[in-house]
Amino acid sequence: QSVLTQPPSVSGAPGQRVTISCTGSSSNIGADYDVHWYQQLPGTAPKLLIYGNNNRPSGVPDRFSGSKSGSSASLAITGLQAEDEADYFCQSYDSSLSGFYVFGTGTKVTVL
Amino acid sequence: EVQLVTSGGGLAKPGGSLRLSCAASGFTFSSYSFSWVRQAPGKGLEWVSSITSSGSFISYADSVKGRFTISRDNARNSLDLQMNSLRDEDTAIYYCAGILAGENWFDPWGQGTLVTVSS
């Protein structure tokens, strides 16, 4: 069961900007644990997209950016491209008894 | 090339057992903690279990505690997950994923292996 809440879907036309929210609680994001984001293309394993709230691994385009405030975080995709159509998951660490690593519910990004 | 290759998935009956393996190459295996993360068909990601770089600390999700056992062999650069007393709800793709020491994000990921529990 997912502890972090994301919208099920977002969509945008090519070139537009879309954002995905990730809402947690006082035992995870609100406890000042970092948020990380993963992109999962259809039929493939997740891939690290953003780590430590707003850092991009080598090779990830700067169209992807992350932010965090309070118990929530956001992923923004600017200049949306067809190849960005995928599922996106946020992830953090949780200090409660429910688990150590927690994921978001996932968001499907559709490029119109 | 950094690579995690997962194997061992397949069909098992409820109450049965399977053993998953993950072979690492292209990076310093002993510098990473490792986890198993699963994804039920059409669903999100669920953390299953983790083991620290030396194997000294192990943790499990409540949903698998007492049924699954994680282990690693730093000499062979390999990670295993022994799954016993399987249930229908364990049906999922199982991914192994590395966590660099001192960090808490997952990178790299294996390609995943499908476990189907059905009578």
GROMACS .gro file of C-alpha atoms in nm:
model
  231
    1GLN     CA    1   0.000   0.000   0.000
    2SER     CA    2   0.136   0.341  -0.102
    3VAL     CA    3   0.194   0.600   0.165
    4LEU     CA    4   0.260   0.893  -0.068
    5THR     CA    5  -0.031   1.029  -0.273
    6GLN     CA    6  -0.001   1.133  -0.638
    7PRO     CA    7  -0.265   1.225  -0.897
    8PRO     CA    8  -0.348   0.922  -1.114
    9SER     CA    9  -0.288   1.108  -1.437
   10VAL     CA   10  -0.177   1.435  -1.592
   11SER     CA   11  -0.164   1.532  -1.956
   12GLY     CA   12  -0.029   1.807  -2.175
   13ALA     CA   13   0.045   1.897  -2.532
   14PRO     CA   14   0.399   1.881  -2.667
   15GLY     CA   15   0.599   2.179  -2.544
   16GLN     CA   16   0.376   2.243  -2.244
   17ARG     CA   17   0.468   2.225  -1.876
   18VAL     CA   18   0.312   1.968  -1.645
   19THR     CA   19   0.356   1.913  -1.274
   20ILE     CA   20   0.303   1.607  -1.056
   21SER     CA   21   0.241   1.642  -0.685
   22CYS     CA   22   0.345   1.397  -0.416
   23THR     CA   23   0.182   1.436  -0.075
   24GLY     CA   24   0.319   1.265   0.233
   25SER     CA   25   0.296   1.307   0.609
   26SER     CA   26   0.493   1.395   0.919
   27SER     CA   27   0.663   1.055   0.924
   28ASN     CA   28   0.815   1.080   0.577
   29ILE     CA   29   0.840   1.395   0.363
   30GLY     CA   30   0.729   1.615   0.653
   31ALA     CA   31   1.003   1.465   0.870
   32ASP     CA   32   1.251   1.624   0.631
   33TYR     CA   33   1.341   1.307   0.444
   34ASP     CA   34   1.441   1.363   0.084
   35VAL     CA   35   1.210   1.287  -0.209
   36HIS     CA   36   1.323   1.103  -0.519
   37TRP     CA   37   1.146   1.050  -0.850
   38TYR     CA   38   1.146   0.761  -1.096
   39GLN     CA   39   1.030   0.733  -1.454
   40GLN     CA   40   0.891   0.401  -1.574
   41LEU     CA   41   0.848   0.364  -1.947
   42PRO     CA   42   0.599   0.097  -2.060
   43GLY     CA   43   0.729  -0.254  -2.002
   44THR     CA   44   1.054  -0.145  -1.841
   45ALA     CA   45   1.204  -0.111  -1.496
   46PRO     CA   46   1.185   0.220  -1.311
   47LYS     CA   47   1.472   0.461  -1.372
   48LEU     CA   48   1.600   0.724  -1.130
   49LEU     CA   49   1.496   1.066  -1.255
   50ILE     CA   50   1.549   1.304  -0.961
   51TYR     CA   51   1.731   1.237  -0.633
   52GLY     CA   52   1.761   1.444  -0.319
   53ASN     CA   53   1.453   1.655  -0.401
   54ASN     CA   54   1.601   1.846  -0.695
   55ASN     CA   55   1.912   1.675  -0.835
   56ARG     CA   56   1.930   1.513  -1.176
   57PRO     CA   57   2.153   1.210  -1.243
   58SER     CA   58   2.385   1.236  -1.538
   59GLY     CA   59   2.195   1.198  -1.864
   60VAL     CA   60   1.858   1.322  -1.739
   61PRO     CA   61   1.748   1.629  -1.939
   62ASP     CA   62   1.714   1.958  -1.753
   63ARG     CA   63   1.347   1.966  -1.860
   64PHE     CA   64   1.288   1.760  -1.546
   65SER     CA   65   1.305   1.937  -1.210
   66GLY     CA   66   1.196   1.864  -0.856
   67SER     CA   67   1.101   2.063  -0.551
   68LYS     CA   68   0.989   1.997  -0.195
   69SER     CA   69   0.801   2.199   0.063
   70GLY     CA   70   0.666   2.083   0.394
   71SER     CA   71   0.504   1.742   0.356
   72SER     CA   72   0.479   1.760  -0.023
   73ALA     CA   73   0.699   1.750  -0.328
   74SER     CA   74   0.654   1.817  -0.698
   75LEU     CA   75   0.804   1.704  -1.026
   76ALA     CA   76   0.787   1.945  -1.317
   77ILE     CA   77   0.838   1.859  -1.682
   78THR     CA   78   0.886   2.160  -1.908
   79GLY     CA   79   0.886   2.141  -2.286
   80LEU     CA   80   0.691   1.815  -2.275
   81GLN     CA   81   0.799   1.562  -2.539
   82ALA     CA   82   0.638   1.246  -2.674
   83GLU     CA   83   0.904   1.029  -2.512
   84ASP     CA   84   0.806   1.165  -2.169
   85GLU     CA   85   0.486   0.958  -2.180
   86ALA     CA   86   0.539   0.722  -1.889
   87ASP     CA   87   0.450   0.647  -1.529
   88TYR     CA   88   0.619   0.857  -1.261
   89PHE     CA   89   0.665   0.759  -0.897
   90CYS     CA   90   0.790   0.958  -0.601
   91GLN     CA   91   0.975   0.787  -0.315
   92SER     CA   92   1.091   0.880   0.030
   93TYR     CA   93   1.193   0.726   0.361
   94ASP     CA   94   0.940   0.668   0.639
   95SER     CA   95   1.022   0.655   1.009
   96SER     CA   96   0.695   0.497   1.117
   97LEU     CA   97   0.627   0.127   1.163
   98SER     CA   98   0.464   0.107   0.818
   99GLY     CA   99   0.792   0.066   0.636
  100PHE     CA  100   1.131   0.207   0.564
  101TYR     CA  101   1.101   0.306   0.200
  102VAL     CA  102   0.772   0.435   0.069
  103PHE     CA  103   0.654   0.506  -0.284
  104GLY     CA  104   0.389   0.727  -0.431
  105THR     CA  105   0.076   0.591  -0.593
  106GLY     CA  106   0.212   0.675  -0.937
  107THR     CA  107   0.109   0.921  -1.208
  108LYS     CA  108   0.057   0.844  -1.575
  109VAL     CA  109   0.175   1.129  -1.797
  110THR     CA  110   0.003   1.143  -2.135
  111VAL     CA  111   0.132   1.359  -2.417
  112LEU     CA  112  -0.166   1.475  -2.620
  113GLU     CA  113   2.838  -0.115  -1.783
  114VAL     CA  114   2.640  -0.107  -1.458
  115GLN     CA  115   2.404  -0.401  -1.461
  116LEU     CA  116   2.169  -0.593  -1.233
  117VAL     CA  117   2.030  -0.913  -1.386
  118THR     CA  118   1.735  -1.070  -1.209
  119SER     CA  119   1.631  -1.434  -1.242
  120GLY     CA  120   1.427  -1.704  -1.073
  121GLY     CA  121   1.072  -1.591  -1.131
  122GLY     CA  122   0.796  -1.817  -1.251
  123LEU     CA  123   0.474  -1.987  -1.151
  124ALA     CA  124   0.421  -2.116  -0.800
  125LYS     CA  125   0.120  -2.254  -0.617
  126PRO     CA  126  -0.020  -2.086  -0.307
  127GLY     CA  127   0.188  -2.206  -0.015
  128GLY     CA  128   0.481  -2.281  -0.244
  129SER     CA  129   0.830  -2.136  -0.265
  130LEU     CA  130   1.052  -1.956  -0.514
  131ARG     CA  131   1.403  -1.817  -0.494
  132LEU     CA  132   1.494  -1.500  -0.683
  133SER     CA  133   1.850  -1.399  -0.764
  134CYS     CA  134   2.011  -1.076  -0.875
  135ALA     CA  135   2.360  -1.071  -1.029
  136ALA     CA  136   2.553  -0.744  -1.027
  137SER     CA  137   2.832  -0.624  -1.249
  138GLY     CA  138   3.003  -0.300  -1.351
  139PHE     CA  139   3.015  -0.138  -1.006
  140THR     CA  140   3.140  -0.201  -0.652
  141PHE     CA  141   2.871  -0.435  -0.518
  142SER     CA  142   2.994  -0.420  -0.158
  143SER     CA  143   2.945  -0.041  -0.145
  144TYR     CA  144   2.571  -0.073  -0.188
  145SER     CA  145   2.278  -0.175   0.020
  146PHE     CA  146   2.017  -0.361  -0.185
  147SER     CA  147   1.643  -0.390  -0.185
  148TRP     CA  148   1.372  -0.588  -0.352
  149VAL     CA  149   1.081  -0.381  -0.482
  150ARG     CA  150   0.772  -0.537  -0.637
  151GLN     CA  151   0.497  -0.421  -0.867
  152ALA     CA  152   0.169  -0.606  -0.892
  153PRO     CA  153   0.012  -0.610  -1.241
  154GLY     CA  154  -0.108  -0.261  -1.328
  155LYS     CA  155  -0.022  -0.132  -0.981
  156GLY     CA  156   0.240   0.086  -0.814
  157LEU     CA  157   0.573   0.007  -0.655
  158GLU     CA  158   0.600  -0.160  -0.315
  159TRP     CA  159   0.921  -0.193  -0.113
  160VAL     CA  160   0.965  -0.555   0.002
  161SER     CA  161   1.300  -0.594   0.179
  162SER     CA  162   1.645  -0.440   0.223
  163ILE     CA  163   1.990  -0.556   0.329
  164THR     CA  164   2.285  -0.334   0.416
  165SER     CA  165   2.622  -0.351   0.241
  166SER     CA  166   2.772  -0.592   0.496
  167GLY     CA  167   2.450  -0.784   0.545
  168SER     CA  168   2.439  -0.684   0.909
  169PHE     CA  169   2.102  -0.513   0.899
  170ILE     CA  170   1.795  -0.655   0.727
  171SER     CA  171   1.441  -0.523   0.710
  172TYR     CA  172   1.113  -0.645   0.566
  173ALA     CA  173   0.775  -0.501   0.481
  174ASP     CA  174   0.502  -0.627   0.713
  175SER     CA  175   0.335  -0.799   0.416
  176VAL     CA  176   0.625  -1.044   0.374
  177LYS     CA  177   0.780  -1.062   0.721
  178GLY     CA  178   0.826  -1.420   0.835
  179ARG     CA  179   0.781  -1.557   0.482
  180PHE     CA  180   1.060  -1.397   0.276
  181THR     CA  181   1.435  -1.399   0.346
  182ILE     CA  182   1.684  -1.165   0.182
  183SER     CA  183   2.054  -1.250   0.160
  184ARG     CA  184   2.364  -1.142  -0.025
  185ASP     CA  185   2.707  -1.279  -0.117
  186ASN     CA  186   2.961  -1.000  -0.163
  187ALA     CA  187   3.218  -1.249  -0.297
  188ARG     CA  188   2.984  -1.346  -0.581
  189ASN     CA  189   2.824  -1.000  -0.628
  190SER     CA  190   2.482  -1.152  -0.584
  191LEU     CA  191   2.157  -1.090  -0.398
  192ASP     CA  192   1.884  -1.343  -0.328
  193LEU     CA  193   1.525  -1.344  -0.208
  194GLN     CA  194   1.386  -1.671  -0.073
  195MET     CA  195   1.007  -1.657  -0.087
  196ASN     CA  196   0.812  -1.915   0.114
  197SER     CA  197   0.443  -1.959   0.192
  198LEU     CA  198   0.354  -1.768  -0.122
  199ARG     CA  199   0.011  -1.607  -0.151
  200ASP     CA  200  -0.194  -1.490  -0.447
  201GLU     CA  201  -0.118  -1.131  -0.350
  202ASP     CA  202   0.256  -1.192  -0.394
  203THR     CA  203   0.201  -1.202  -0.771
  204ALA     CA  204   0.414  -0.921  -0.910
  205ILE     CA  205   0.724  -0.824  -1.101
  206TYR     CA  206   1.013  -0.826  -0.854
  207TYR     CA  207   1.295  -0.579  -0.906
  208CYS     CA  208   1.629  -0.572  -0.728
  209ALA     CA  209   1.764  -0.222  -0.674
  210GLY     CA  210   2.081  -0.079  -0.526
  211ILE     CA  211   2.114   0.198  -0.270
  212LEU     CA  212   2.453   0.366  -0.246
  213ALA     CA  213   2.583   0.367   0.112
  214GLY     CA  214   2.459   0.672   0.301
  215GLU     CA  215   2.183   0.751   0.052
  216ASN     CA  216   1.819   0.644   0.031
  217TRP     CA  217   1.730   0.638  -0.337
  218PHE     CA  218   1.725   0.334  -0.564
  219ASP     CA  219   1.978   0.322  -0.846
  220PRO     CA  220   2.056   0.098  -1.032
  221TRP     CA  221   1.757  -0.129  -1.096
  222GLY     CA  222   1.743  -0.477  -1.238
  223GLN     CA  223   1.513  -0.560  -1.527
  224GLY     CA  224   1.267  -0.744  -1.304
  225THR     CA  225   1.135  -1.099  -1.291
  226LEU     CA  226   0.769  -1.201  -1.288
  227VAL     CA  227   0.637  -1.413  -1.002
  228THR     CA  228   0.290  -1.558  -1.049
  229VAL     CA  229   0.119  -1.733  -0.760
  230SER     CA  230  -0.181  -1.932  -0.874
  231SER     CA  231  -0.336  -2.272  -0.826
   0.00000   0.00000   0.00000
